Coordinates of C-alpha atoms and ligand atoms in Angstrom, one line a residue:
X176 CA 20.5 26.4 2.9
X177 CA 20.7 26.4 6.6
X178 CA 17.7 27.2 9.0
X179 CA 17.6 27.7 12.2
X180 CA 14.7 25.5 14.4
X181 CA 13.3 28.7 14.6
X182 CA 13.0 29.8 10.8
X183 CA 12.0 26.3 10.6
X184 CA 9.2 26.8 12.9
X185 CA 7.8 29.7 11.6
X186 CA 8.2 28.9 8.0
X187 CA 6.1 26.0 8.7
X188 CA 3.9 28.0 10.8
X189 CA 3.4 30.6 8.0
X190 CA 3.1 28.1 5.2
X191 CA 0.5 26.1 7.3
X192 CA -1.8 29.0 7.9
X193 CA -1.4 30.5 4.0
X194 CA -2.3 27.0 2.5
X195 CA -4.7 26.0 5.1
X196 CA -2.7 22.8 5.9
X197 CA -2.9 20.0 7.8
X198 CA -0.2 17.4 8.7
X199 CA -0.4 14.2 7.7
X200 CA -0.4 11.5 10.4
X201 CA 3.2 11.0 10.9
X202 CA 3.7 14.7 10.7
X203 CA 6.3 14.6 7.9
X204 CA 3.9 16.5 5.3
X205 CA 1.2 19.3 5.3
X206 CA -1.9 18.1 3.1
X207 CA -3.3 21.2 1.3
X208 CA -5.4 22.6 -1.0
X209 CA -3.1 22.6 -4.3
X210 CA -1.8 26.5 -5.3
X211 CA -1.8 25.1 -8.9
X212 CA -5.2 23.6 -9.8
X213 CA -6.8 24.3 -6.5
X214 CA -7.5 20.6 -5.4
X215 CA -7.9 20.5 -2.0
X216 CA -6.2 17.8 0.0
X217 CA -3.7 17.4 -2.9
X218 CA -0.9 19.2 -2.4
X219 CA 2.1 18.1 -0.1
X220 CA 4.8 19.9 1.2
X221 CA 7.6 18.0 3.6
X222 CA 8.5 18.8 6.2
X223 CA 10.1 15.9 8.3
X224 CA 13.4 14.9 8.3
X225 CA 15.8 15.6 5.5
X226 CA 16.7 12.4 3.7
X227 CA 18.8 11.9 0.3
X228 CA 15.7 12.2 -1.9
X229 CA 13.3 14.5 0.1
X230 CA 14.3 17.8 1.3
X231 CA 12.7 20.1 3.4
X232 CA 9.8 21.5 1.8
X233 CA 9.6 20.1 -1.6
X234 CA 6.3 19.9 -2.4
X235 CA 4.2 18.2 -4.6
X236 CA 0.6 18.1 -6.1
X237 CA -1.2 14.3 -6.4
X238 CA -3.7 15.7 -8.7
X239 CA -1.8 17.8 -11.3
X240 CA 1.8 16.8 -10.6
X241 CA 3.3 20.3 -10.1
X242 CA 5.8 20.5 -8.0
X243 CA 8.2 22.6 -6.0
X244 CA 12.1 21.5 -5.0
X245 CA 12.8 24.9 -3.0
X246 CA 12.0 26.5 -0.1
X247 CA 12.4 30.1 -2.6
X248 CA 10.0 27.9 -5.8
X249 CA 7.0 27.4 -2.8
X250 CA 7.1 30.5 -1.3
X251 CA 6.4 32.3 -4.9
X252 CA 4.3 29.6 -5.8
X253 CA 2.1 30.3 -2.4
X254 CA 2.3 33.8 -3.5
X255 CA 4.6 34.7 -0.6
X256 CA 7.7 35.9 -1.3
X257 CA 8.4 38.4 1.9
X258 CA 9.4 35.0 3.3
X259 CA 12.3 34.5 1.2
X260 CA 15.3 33.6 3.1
X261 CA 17.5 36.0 1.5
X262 CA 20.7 36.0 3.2
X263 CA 21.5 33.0 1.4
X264 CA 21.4 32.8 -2.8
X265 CA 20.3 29.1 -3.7
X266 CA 22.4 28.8 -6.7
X267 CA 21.1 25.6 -8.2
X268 CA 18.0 26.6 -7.4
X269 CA 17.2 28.1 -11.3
X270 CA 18.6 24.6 -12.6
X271 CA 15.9 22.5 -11.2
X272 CA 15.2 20.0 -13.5
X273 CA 11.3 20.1 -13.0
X274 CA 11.6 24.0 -13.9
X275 CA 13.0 23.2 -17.6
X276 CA 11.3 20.2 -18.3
X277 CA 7.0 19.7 -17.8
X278 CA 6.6 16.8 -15.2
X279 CA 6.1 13.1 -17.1
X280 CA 2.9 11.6 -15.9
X281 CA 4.3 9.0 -13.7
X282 CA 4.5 12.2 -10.9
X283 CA 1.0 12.6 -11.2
X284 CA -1.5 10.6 -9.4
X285 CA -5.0 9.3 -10.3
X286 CA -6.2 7.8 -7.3
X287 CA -9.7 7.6 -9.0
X288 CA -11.8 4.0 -9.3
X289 CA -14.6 3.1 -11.3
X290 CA -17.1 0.6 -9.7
X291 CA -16.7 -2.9 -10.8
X292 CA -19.2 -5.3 -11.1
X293 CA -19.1 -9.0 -10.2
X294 CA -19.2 -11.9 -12.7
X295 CA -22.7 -13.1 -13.1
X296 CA -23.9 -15.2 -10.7
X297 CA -21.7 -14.1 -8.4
X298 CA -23.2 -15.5 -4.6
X299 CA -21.1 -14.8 -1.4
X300 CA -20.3 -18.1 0.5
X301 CA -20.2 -18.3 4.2
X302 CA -18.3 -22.2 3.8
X303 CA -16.1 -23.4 0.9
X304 CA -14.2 -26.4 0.8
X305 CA -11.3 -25.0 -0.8
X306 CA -11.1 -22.1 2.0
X307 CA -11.5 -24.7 4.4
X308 CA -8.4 -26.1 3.7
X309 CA -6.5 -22.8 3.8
X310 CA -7.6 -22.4 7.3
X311 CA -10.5 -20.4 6.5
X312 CA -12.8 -20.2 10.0
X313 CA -16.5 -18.4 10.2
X314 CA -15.0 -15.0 11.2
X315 CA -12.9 -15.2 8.1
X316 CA -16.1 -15.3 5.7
X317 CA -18.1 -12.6 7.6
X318 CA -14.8 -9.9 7.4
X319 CA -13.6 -11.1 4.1
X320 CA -16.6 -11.6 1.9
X321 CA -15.8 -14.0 -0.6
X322 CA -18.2 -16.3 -2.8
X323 CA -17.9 -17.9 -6.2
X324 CA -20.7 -18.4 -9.4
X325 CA -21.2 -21.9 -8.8
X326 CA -21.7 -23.9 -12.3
X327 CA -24.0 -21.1 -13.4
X328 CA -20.5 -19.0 -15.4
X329 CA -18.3 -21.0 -17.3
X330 CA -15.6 -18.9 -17.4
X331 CA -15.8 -18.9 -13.1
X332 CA -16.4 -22.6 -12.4
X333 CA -13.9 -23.8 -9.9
X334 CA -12.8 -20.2 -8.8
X335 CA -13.2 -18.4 -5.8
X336 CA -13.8 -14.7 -6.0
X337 CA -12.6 -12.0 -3.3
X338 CA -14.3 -8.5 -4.2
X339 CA -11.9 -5.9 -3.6
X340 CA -13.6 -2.8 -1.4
X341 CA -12.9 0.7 -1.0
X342 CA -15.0 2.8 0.6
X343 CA -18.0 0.4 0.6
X344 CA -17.7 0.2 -3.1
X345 CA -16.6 -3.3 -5.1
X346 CA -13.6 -1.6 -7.3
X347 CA -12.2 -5.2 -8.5
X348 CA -12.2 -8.5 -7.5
X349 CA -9.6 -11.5 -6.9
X350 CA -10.6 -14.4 -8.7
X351 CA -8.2 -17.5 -7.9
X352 CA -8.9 -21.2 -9.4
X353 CA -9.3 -23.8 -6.5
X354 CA -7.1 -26.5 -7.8
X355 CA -2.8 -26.6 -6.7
X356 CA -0.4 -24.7 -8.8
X357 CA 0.6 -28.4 -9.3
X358 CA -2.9 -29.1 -10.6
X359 CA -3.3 -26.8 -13.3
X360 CA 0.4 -27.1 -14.5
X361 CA -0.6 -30.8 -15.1
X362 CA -3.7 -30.1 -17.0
X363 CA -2.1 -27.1 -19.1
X364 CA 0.2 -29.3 -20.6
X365 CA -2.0 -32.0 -21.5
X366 CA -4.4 -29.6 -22.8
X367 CA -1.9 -27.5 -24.8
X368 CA -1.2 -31.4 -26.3
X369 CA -5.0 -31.8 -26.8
X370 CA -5.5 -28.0 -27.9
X371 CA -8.1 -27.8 -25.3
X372 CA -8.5 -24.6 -23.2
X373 CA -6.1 -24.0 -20.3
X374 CA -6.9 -22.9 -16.8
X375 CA -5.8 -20.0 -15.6
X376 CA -4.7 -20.0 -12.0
X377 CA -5.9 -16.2 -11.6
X378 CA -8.8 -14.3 -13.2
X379 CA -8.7 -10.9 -11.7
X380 CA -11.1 -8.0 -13.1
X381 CA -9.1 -5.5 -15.1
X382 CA -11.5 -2.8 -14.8
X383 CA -9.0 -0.5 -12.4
X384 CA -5.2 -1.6 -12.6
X385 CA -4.5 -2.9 -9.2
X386 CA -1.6 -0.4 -8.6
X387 CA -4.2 1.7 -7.4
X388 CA -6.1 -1.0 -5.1
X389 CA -5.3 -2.0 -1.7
X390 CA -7.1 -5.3 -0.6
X391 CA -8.9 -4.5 3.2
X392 CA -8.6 -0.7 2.9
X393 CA -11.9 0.0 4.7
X394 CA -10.5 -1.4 7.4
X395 CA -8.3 1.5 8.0
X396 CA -10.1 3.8 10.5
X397 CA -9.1 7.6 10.0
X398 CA -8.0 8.7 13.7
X399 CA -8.1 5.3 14.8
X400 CA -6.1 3.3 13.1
X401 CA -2.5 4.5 13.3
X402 CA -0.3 1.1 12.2
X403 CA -0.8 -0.9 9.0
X404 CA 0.8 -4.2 8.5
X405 CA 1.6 -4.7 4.3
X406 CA 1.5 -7.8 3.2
X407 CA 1.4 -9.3 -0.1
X408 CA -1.6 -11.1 -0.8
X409 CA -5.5 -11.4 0.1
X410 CA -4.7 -15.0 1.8
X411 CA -1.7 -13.3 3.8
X412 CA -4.4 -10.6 5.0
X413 CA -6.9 -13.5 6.5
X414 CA -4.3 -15.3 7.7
X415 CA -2.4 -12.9 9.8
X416 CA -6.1 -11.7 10.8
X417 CA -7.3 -14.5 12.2
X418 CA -3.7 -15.5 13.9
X419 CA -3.6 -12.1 15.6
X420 CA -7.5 -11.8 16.6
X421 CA -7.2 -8.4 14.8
X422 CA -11.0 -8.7 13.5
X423 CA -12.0 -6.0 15.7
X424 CA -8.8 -4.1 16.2
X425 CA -9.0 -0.8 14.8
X426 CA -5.4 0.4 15.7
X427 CA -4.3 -2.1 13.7
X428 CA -4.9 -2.7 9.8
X429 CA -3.7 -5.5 7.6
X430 CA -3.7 -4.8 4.3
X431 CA -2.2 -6.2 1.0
X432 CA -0.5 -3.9 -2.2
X433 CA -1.1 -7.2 -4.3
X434 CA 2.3 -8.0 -4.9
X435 CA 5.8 -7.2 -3.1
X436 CA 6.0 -3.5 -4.3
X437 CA 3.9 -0.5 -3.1
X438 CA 3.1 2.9 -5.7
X439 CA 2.4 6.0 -5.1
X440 CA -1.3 5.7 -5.3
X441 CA -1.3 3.0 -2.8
X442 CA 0.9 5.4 -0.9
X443 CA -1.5 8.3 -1.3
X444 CA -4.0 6.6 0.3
X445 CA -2.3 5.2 3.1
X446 CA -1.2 8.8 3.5
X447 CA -4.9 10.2 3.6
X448 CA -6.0 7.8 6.0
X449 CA -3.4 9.8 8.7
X450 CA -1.7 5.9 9.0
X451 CA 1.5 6.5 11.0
X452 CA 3.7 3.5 11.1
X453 CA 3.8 1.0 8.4
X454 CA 5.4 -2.6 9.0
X455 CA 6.4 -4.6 6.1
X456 CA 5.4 -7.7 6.3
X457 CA 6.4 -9.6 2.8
X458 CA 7.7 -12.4 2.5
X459 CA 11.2 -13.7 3.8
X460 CA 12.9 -14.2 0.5
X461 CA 11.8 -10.9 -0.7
X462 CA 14.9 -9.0 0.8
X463 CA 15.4 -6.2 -2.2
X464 CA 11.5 -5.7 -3.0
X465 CA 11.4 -5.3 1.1
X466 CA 14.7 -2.7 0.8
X467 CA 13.0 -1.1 -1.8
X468 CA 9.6 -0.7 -0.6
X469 CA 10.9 0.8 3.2
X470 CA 12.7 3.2 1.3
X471 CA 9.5 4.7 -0.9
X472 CA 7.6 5.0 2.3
X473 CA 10.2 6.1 4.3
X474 CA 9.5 10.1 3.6
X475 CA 6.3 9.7 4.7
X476 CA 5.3 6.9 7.7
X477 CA 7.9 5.1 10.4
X478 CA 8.3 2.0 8.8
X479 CA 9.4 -1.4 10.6
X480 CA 10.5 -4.3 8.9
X481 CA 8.4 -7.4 10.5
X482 CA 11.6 -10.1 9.1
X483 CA 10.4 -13.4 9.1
X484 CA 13.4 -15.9 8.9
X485 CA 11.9 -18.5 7.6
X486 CA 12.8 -17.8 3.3
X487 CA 9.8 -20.3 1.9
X488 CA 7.0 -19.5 4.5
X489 CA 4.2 -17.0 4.7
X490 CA 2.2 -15.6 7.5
X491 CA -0.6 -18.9 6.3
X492 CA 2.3 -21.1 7.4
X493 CA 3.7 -19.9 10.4
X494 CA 2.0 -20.8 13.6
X495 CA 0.9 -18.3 16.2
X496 CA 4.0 -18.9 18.4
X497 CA 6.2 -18.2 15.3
X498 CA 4.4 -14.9 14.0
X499 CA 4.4 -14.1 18.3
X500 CA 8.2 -14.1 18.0
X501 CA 8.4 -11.7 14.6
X502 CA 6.5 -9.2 16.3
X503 CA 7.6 -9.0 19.4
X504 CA 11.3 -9.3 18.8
X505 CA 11.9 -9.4 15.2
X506 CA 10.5 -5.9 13.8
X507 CA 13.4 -4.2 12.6
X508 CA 14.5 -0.7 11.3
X509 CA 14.7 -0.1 7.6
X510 CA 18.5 0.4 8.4
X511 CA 18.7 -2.4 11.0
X512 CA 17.5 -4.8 8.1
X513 CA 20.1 -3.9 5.6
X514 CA 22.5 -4.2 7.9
X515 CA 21.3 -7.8 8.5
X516 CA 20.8 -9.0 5.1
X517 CA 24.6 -7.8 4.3
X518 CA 25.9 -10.2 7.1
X519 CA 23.9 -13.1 6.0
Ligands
LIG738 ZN1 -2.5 20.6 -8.3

């Protein structure tokens, strides 16, 4: 269906005003109350540029997972069909999939948490040994509490324990064992022989499935912070901290999905928080999770690549020179990276 800037404009215009909406912070969605189940803040409806997957004003509810793939479906849904643009007849429109078929539950969202408690014992540190020798400096501690039980908790001895934070609230914790990967490969196999108990190398809480978390999320500012830097891990999120003095900076977040891959919950709540620009920071040898990942969040932020040439190192490795050179010359386009991992 073609529109004119102008139909364009006013649809939007008219949409805005019936649903109460709000754009989102890179201005590619309006954030409203949901015409479904009523949710407010729920339901999106796109309206940036048209890409192969997202198409001007599809919309979509977070909460209940209804959803809209036509300009014609919204407008009736919104309960305003005397905007129908009726010189044109959508044919497929009728054959939308999501019209025959009830939406599967991966299109919902549950961006709820439950509040997780620490293991007993737990005590924040403000010096570790272990931390020490990943670089760890006093700023580090007082941003990025971390602590461990001590000898009082068997099942924590030797671990250090990152609570993960959202909104002031402890909704899971990082708990990583303080000997090498090296280490505890060496004593699992001599253990196994023994048929003693093996370490493992992470003890996570499993309270709230970490799909939903986002490690540093507080420190996204609404209407202050517009650029979050994704990165894998918790240690990647001190790291690149403390080499970029960004303790204080509240344009800029860092902030790790816990892995190389990003949901739509994590998405959601970037989304909320009116972030803008997203740069990708994973590692080098992730090429397709990185592909894959700029292309989810695409539709909704201006995403960068931040392509670090070195395959084996992370942001703990490189020095500051090294990360100085990625950002200031090495940020690419999601389509300028493809087109440089084809030619390598
Ligand atoms: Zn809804």
């Amino acid at each position: 269906m073609y529109l004119s800037k102008n139909e364009k404009d006013f649809l939007i215009a008219e949409i805005t005003r019936e649903l109460g909406a709000k754009r989102d912070g890179a201005g590619k969605n309006l954030i409203a109350r949901c015409p479904y189940c009523g949710k407010e803040g729920k339901f999106g409806v796109y309206i940036g540029k048209e890409t192969e997957r997202k198409k001007l004003f599809m919309a979509n509810c977070f909460s209940c997972g209804n959803s809209t793939s036509t300009l014609d479906q919204l407008l009736s849904a919104i309960k305003r069909p005397d905007l129908f643009v009726t010189n044109t007849i959508d044919l497929k429109a009728s054959l939308e999939e999501n019209l025959l078929f009830p939406l599967d539950s991966e299109d919902e969202i549950d961006d709820t948490l439950g509040i997780v408690e620490l293991p007993d014992f737990y005590k924040r540190c403000f010096t570790h040994e272990y931390l020490k020798t990943r670089g760890f400096v006093y700023d580090d501690y007082e941003y990025f509490p971390v602590g461990s039980t001590g000898r009082l908790n068997f099942r924590f001895t030797n671990y250090v324990i990152f609570p993960v934070i959202d909104g002031g609230d402890i909704v899971g914790y990082v708990a990583r064992h303080t000997w090498s990967k090296q280490e505890i490969d060496t004593h699992n196999r001599k253990a196994g022989q023994k048929g003693e108990y093996k370490i493992m190398r992470f003890r996570n809480s499993t309270e709230n499935d970490f799909v939903k978390l986002l490690y540093n999320y507080d420190a996204i500012i609404e209407e202050e912070t517009d650029t979050v830097i994704l990165v894998e891990g918790i240690f990647d999120v001190v790291a690149l901290t403390r080499k970029l003095e960004l303790y204080d900076n509240t344009r800029i977040a860092i902030i790790a999905t816990f892995g190389k891959k990003i949901s739509q919950a994590q998405i959601y709540k970037l989304q909320t928080k009116g972030v803008e620009t997203i740069v990708i920071g994973y590692d080098g040898d992730a090429v397709n999770a990185i592909k894959k990942t700029a292309s989810e969040l695409t539709p909704y932020f201006e995403v960068f690549i931040a392509d670090i040439p070195y395959p084996n190192k992370d942001w703990e490795d490189l020095s500051y020179e090294e990360i100085y050179q990625i950002f200031s010359y090495g940020l690419k386009t999601p389509i300028e990276y493809k087109i440089s991992k084809i030619q390598e």
